[in-house]
Amino acid sequence: MGTEQPGAAAASAGEVDRAAYLDETARKFGISVEDYLLPTHGSIRILDETGRLRDVGEQGTAPGHEYPMPEADELLAAYEALVVGRRVNDQNSALVRQGRMAVYPSSHGQEACQVAAALCLGDNDWMFPTYRDSVAVMTKGIDPVETMTLFRGDWHGGYDPAKYKVGIQSTPLTTQLLHAVGVAHAAKLRGEDTVVVAMCGDGATSEGDFHEALNFAAVFKLPVVFFVQNNQYAISVPLAQQSVAPSLAHKAVGYGMAGERVDGNDLIALMAVMRRAVRLAREGHGPLLVEAHTYRMQAHTNADDATRYRQDAEVQEWMAKDPVTRMRTYLQGEGVLDEAAEARIAEAAEAMASQLRDGLNAEVEPDPEDLFRYVFTEPTSQLAEQQARLADELARDAATQTEATR
């Protein structure tokens, strides 16, 4: 009979809308939809492994995939955050060994990703970090001791997410991506120009939450940049045993969003790629996925022994690609970084480390009644009764101790 069903008509209208949306974005760059969505042939890399500026033809760019260089003063500020971040990682690892924190997942070697993720955002944008992204949180301007409060085993996250527009560092794998998409959806409904950077590692791309977050963001054209730090291992599982996709960036295409690949140890390339992604998301082109190819130089956490699943030669190979060394070499060669600036930056890094030591070595006196204060806005009668009973017990215990000292 050829009678069209209502559902089919709706799906057809949706497909037309979807195609028009992608066509509009691709036309902006004068390229095909496929060229817009698919990752470029290689990673975007502006500096080589020695810190030399690569020729434009070697940087991995293509028509419609251009990435303007940040200004010199922006690069110097980013380098300072990079050096401070390295010092933070080393200091926190020491504090764990001294028993001042329960655990620390170091981002040593991944600091360029951390800095770029924080610096690409505007004042009204949000960032949703993982447990390994402490340096990114601090680069957003959050007090270092407040940032590390979560890792000393306190009952709260240390800082106010709404005040800083930074989610609490998520320990459950990948849940932060769903939170990020929810905030982006709310912002779009309110008519705000907020962009959200949702951070995760390569292991998170194997989780169901990853699929749900990307699919929802793509269907509703939400302003989210999914930033995947591919550090090669999901704790001890190498990437080759997690995914057979050509790259993690290719996963974006299945959701109808663009995927980008970038050298995760090249701070300049990261800043350029992330800025472009944030700009596109803000202009209404929907979500994007950026895969940064980097390496976790140290163990997963202090509770891990990385020598059981990777070879020293592999670690040595990545040491030669260190993001701090590359950036320092480039800035010195350009005459942007001199001895005075190096001294000032080193002093800032030591000041940050000192603040961490002082804050985390300070003893915290927990209040047992905090167990009840922040469960509900209006406590239930049962909780109120339990709190009163505990308060009475504590008061009688204190009176007994006072009597014993007389």
Coordinates of C-alpha atoms in Angstrom, one line a residue, residues 175-389:
T175 CA 30.7 8.3 35.7
Q176 CA 32.0 11.9 35.3
L177 CA 31.2 11.8 31.6
L178 CA 27.5 11.4 32.4
H179 CA 27.7 14.2 34.9
A180 CA 29.4 16.4 32.2
V181 CA 26.8 15.7 29.6
G182 CA 24.0 16.5 32.1
V183 CA 25.6 19.9 32.9
A184 CA 26.0 20.6 29.2
H185 CA 22.4 19.7 28.5
A186 CA 21.2 22.0 31.3
A187 CA 23.3 24.8 30.0
K188 CA 21.8 24.4 26.5
L189 CA 18.3 24.3 27.8
R190 CA 19.0 27.6 29.7
G191 CA 20.4 29.2 26.6
E192 CA 23.9 29.6 28.1
D193 CA 27.1 29.4 26.1
T194 CA 28.8 27.1 28.5
V195 CA 31.2 24.4 27.1
V196 CA 32.1 21.3 29.2
V197 CA 35.4 19.4 29.0
A198 CA 34.8 15.8 30.1
M199 CA 38.1 14.1 30.9
C200 CA 38.7 10.3 30.9
G201 CA 41.5 7.8 30.2
D202 CA 41.8 5.1 27.6
G203 CA 40.3 2.5 29.9
A204 CA 37.2 4.5 30.3
T205 CA 36.4 4.1 26.6
S206 CA 35.7 0.5 27.3
E207 CA 32.9 1.3 29.8
G208 CA 29.2 1.5 29.1
D209 CA 29.0 5.0 30.5
F210 CA 31.3 6.1 27.8
H211 CA 28.8 5.0 25.1
E212 CA 25.8 6.5 26.9
A213 CA 27.5 9.8 27.4
L214 CA 28.8 10.2 23.8
N215 CA 25.5 9.0 22.3
F216 CA 23.4 11.4 24.4
A217 CA 25.7 14.3 23.7
A218 CA 25.7 13.7 20.0
V219 CA 21.9 13.2 19.7
F220 CA 21.2 16.5 21.6
K221 CA 24.2 18.3 19.9
L222 CA 25.6 19.3 23.3
P223 CA 28.7 21.5 23.8
V224 CA 31.0 18.8 25.2
V225 CA 34.6 18.1 24.4
F226 CA 35.4 14.5 25.4
F227 CA 39.1 14.6 26.2
V228 CA 40.7 11.1 26.3
Q229 CA 44.1 10.9 27.7
N230 CA 45.4 7.7 26.2
N231 CA 48.3 6.8 28.5
Q232 CA 48.5 3.2 27.0
Y233 CA 47.3 1.3 30.1
A234 CA 44.1 0.8 32.0
I235 CA 46.0 0.0 35.3
S236 CA 47.8 -3.0 33.9
V237 CA 45.8 -3.8 30.8
P238 CA 47.5 -2.4 27.6
L239 CA 45.5 -0.6 25.0
A240 CA 45.8 -3.4 22.5
Q241 CA 43.8 -5.7 24.8
Q242 CA 41.1 -3.1 25.2
S243 CA 40.3 -1.9 21.7
V244 CA 41.0 -2.9 18.1
A245 CA 39.7 0.5 16.7
P246 CA 42.2 2.3 14.5
S247 CA 42.4 4.9 17.2
L248 CA 40.2 5.9 20.1
A249 CA 39.4 9.1 18.2
H250 CA 37.8 6.9 15.5
K251 CA 35.2 5.9 18.1
A252 CA 33.7 9.4 17.8
V253 CA 32.6 8.8 14.2
G254 CA 30.1 6.1 15.2
Y255 CA 28.2 8.7 17.2
G256 CA 28.3 11.3 14.4
M257 CA 30.9 13.6 16.1
A258 CA 34.4 14.6 15.0
G259 CA 37.4 12.9 16.4
E260 CA 40.8 14.5 16.7
R261 CA 44.2 13.0 17.5
V262 CA 47.0 15.0 19.1
D263 CA 50.4 14.4 20.6
G264 CA 49.7 14.4 24.3
N265 CA 53.2 15.4 25.3
D266 CA 53.2 18.5 23.0
L267 CA 51.8 21.3 25.0
I268 CA 51.5 23.7 22.0
A269 CA 49.6 21.1 19.9
L270 CA 47.3 20.3 22.8
M271 CA 46.5 24.0 23.4
A272 CA 45.8 24.5 19.7
V273 CA 43.6 21.4 19.3
M274 CA 41.6 21.9 22.6
R275 CA 41.0 25.6 21.8
R276 CA 39.6 24.7 18.4
A277 CA 37.4 22.0 19.9
V278 CA 36.0 24.3 22.6
R279 CA 35.4 27.1 20.0
L280 CA 33.5 24.7 17.8
A281 CA 31.4 23.4 20.7
R282 CA 30.6 26.9 21.7
E283 CA 29.6 27.9 18.2
G284 CA 26.9 25.1 18.2
H285 CA 28.7 22.4 16.2
G286 CA 28.0 19.8 18.9
P287 CA 30.4 17.6 20.8
L288 CA 33.9 16.5 19.7
L289 CA 36.3 13.9 20.9
V290 CA 40.0 14.6 21.3
E291 CA 42.4 11.7 21.9
A292 CA 45.8 12.7 23.4
H293 CA 48.5 10.1 22.9
T294 CA 50.6 10.2 26.1
Y295 CA 52.2 8.0 28.7
R296 CA 51.9 7.4 32.4
M297 CA 55.6 7.5 33.5
Q298 CA 54.9 6.1 37.0
A299 CA 52.8 3.3 38.4
H300 CA 49.0 3.6 38.3
T301 CA 49.0 4.6 42.0
N302 CA 51.3 4.0 45.0
A303 CA 49.5 0.6 45.4
D304 CA 50.6 -0.6 41.9
D305 CA 53.9 -2.2 40.7
A306 CA 54.2 -1.2 37.0
T307 CA 57.3 -3.5 36.6
R308 CA 55.0 -6.5 36.5
Y309 CA 53.3 -5.5 33.2
R310 CA 55.7 -3.2 31.2
Q311 CA 59.4 -3.1 30.3
D312 CA 61.9 -0.5 31.4
A313 CA 62.9 0.1 27.7
E314 CA 59.3 1.3 27.0
V315 CA 59.5 3.8 29.9
Q316 CA 62.9 5.0 28.7
E317 CA 61.5 5.6 25.2
W318 CA 58.8 7.9 26.6
M319 CA 61.2 9.7 28.9
A320 CA 62.8 11.1 25.7
K321 CA 59.4 12.7 24.8
D322 CA 59.0 14.5 28.1
P323 CA 56.6 17.4 27.7
V324 CA 58.5 19.7 30.2
T325 CA 61.8 19.2 28.4
R326 CA 60.4 19.8 24.9
M327 CA 58.6 22.9 25.9
R328 CA 61.6 24.3 27.7
T329 CA 63.8 23.7 24.7
Y330 CA 61.3 25.4 22.4
L331 CA 60.8 28.5 24.6
Q332 CA 64.5 28.9 25.2
G333 CA 65.2 28.7 21.4
E334 CA 62.5 31.4 20.8
G335 CA 64.1 33.7 23.4
V336 CA 60.9 33.6 25.5
L337 CA 62.3 31.8 28.4
D338 CA 65.5 33.2 30.0
E339 CA 67.3 32.4 33.3
A340 CA 65.3 35.0 35.2
A341 CA 62.0 33.5 34.1
E342 CA 63.2 30.0 34.9
A343 CA 64.2 31.1 38.4
R344 CA 60.8 32.7 38.9
I345 CA 58.9 29.6 37.7
A346 CA 61.0 27.3 39.9
E347 CA 60.3 29.5 42.9
A348 CA 56.5 29.3 42.1
A349 CA 56.7 25.5 41.9
E350 CA 58.5 25.3 45.2
A351 CA 55.9 27.6 46.8
M352 CA 53.2 25.3 45.6
A353 CA 55.0 22.3 47.0
S354 CA 55.5 24.0 50.4
Q355 CA 51.8 24.9 50.5
L356 CA 51.0 21.2 49.9
R357 CA 53.4 20.1 52.7
D358 CA 52.1 22.6 55.2
G359 CA 48.4 21.9 54.5
L360 CA 48.6 18.1 54.4
N361 CA 50.9 17.8 57.4
A362 CA 48.4 19.8 59.5
E363 CA 46.3 17.5 61.7
V364 CA 42.6 17.5 61.1
E365 CA 40.3 17.0 64.1
P366 CA 37.2 15.3 62.7
D367 CA 33.8 16.1 64.2
P368 CA 31.8 12.8 64.6
E369 CA 28.5 14.7 64.2
D370 CA 29.4 15.6 60.6
L371 CA 28.2 12.1 59.9
F372 CA 24.7 13.4 60.2
R373 CA 24.9 17.1 59.2
Y374 CA 25.1 16.7 55.4
V375 CA 23.0 13.7 54.5
F376 CA 19.7 15.5 54.0
T377 CA 18.8 19.2 53.9
E378 CA 16.1 18.3 56.4
P379 CA 17.3 15.4 58.6
T380 CA 14.9 12.5 59.0
S381 CA 13.6 11.8 62.5
Q382 CA 15.7 8.7 62.7
L383 CA 18.9 10.5 61.9
A384 CA 18.1 13.3 64.3
E385 CA 17.5 10.7 67.0
Q386 CA 20.8 9.0 66.2
Q387 CA 22.7 12.3 66.2
A388 CA 21.3 13.3 69.6
R389 CA 22.2 9.9 71.0

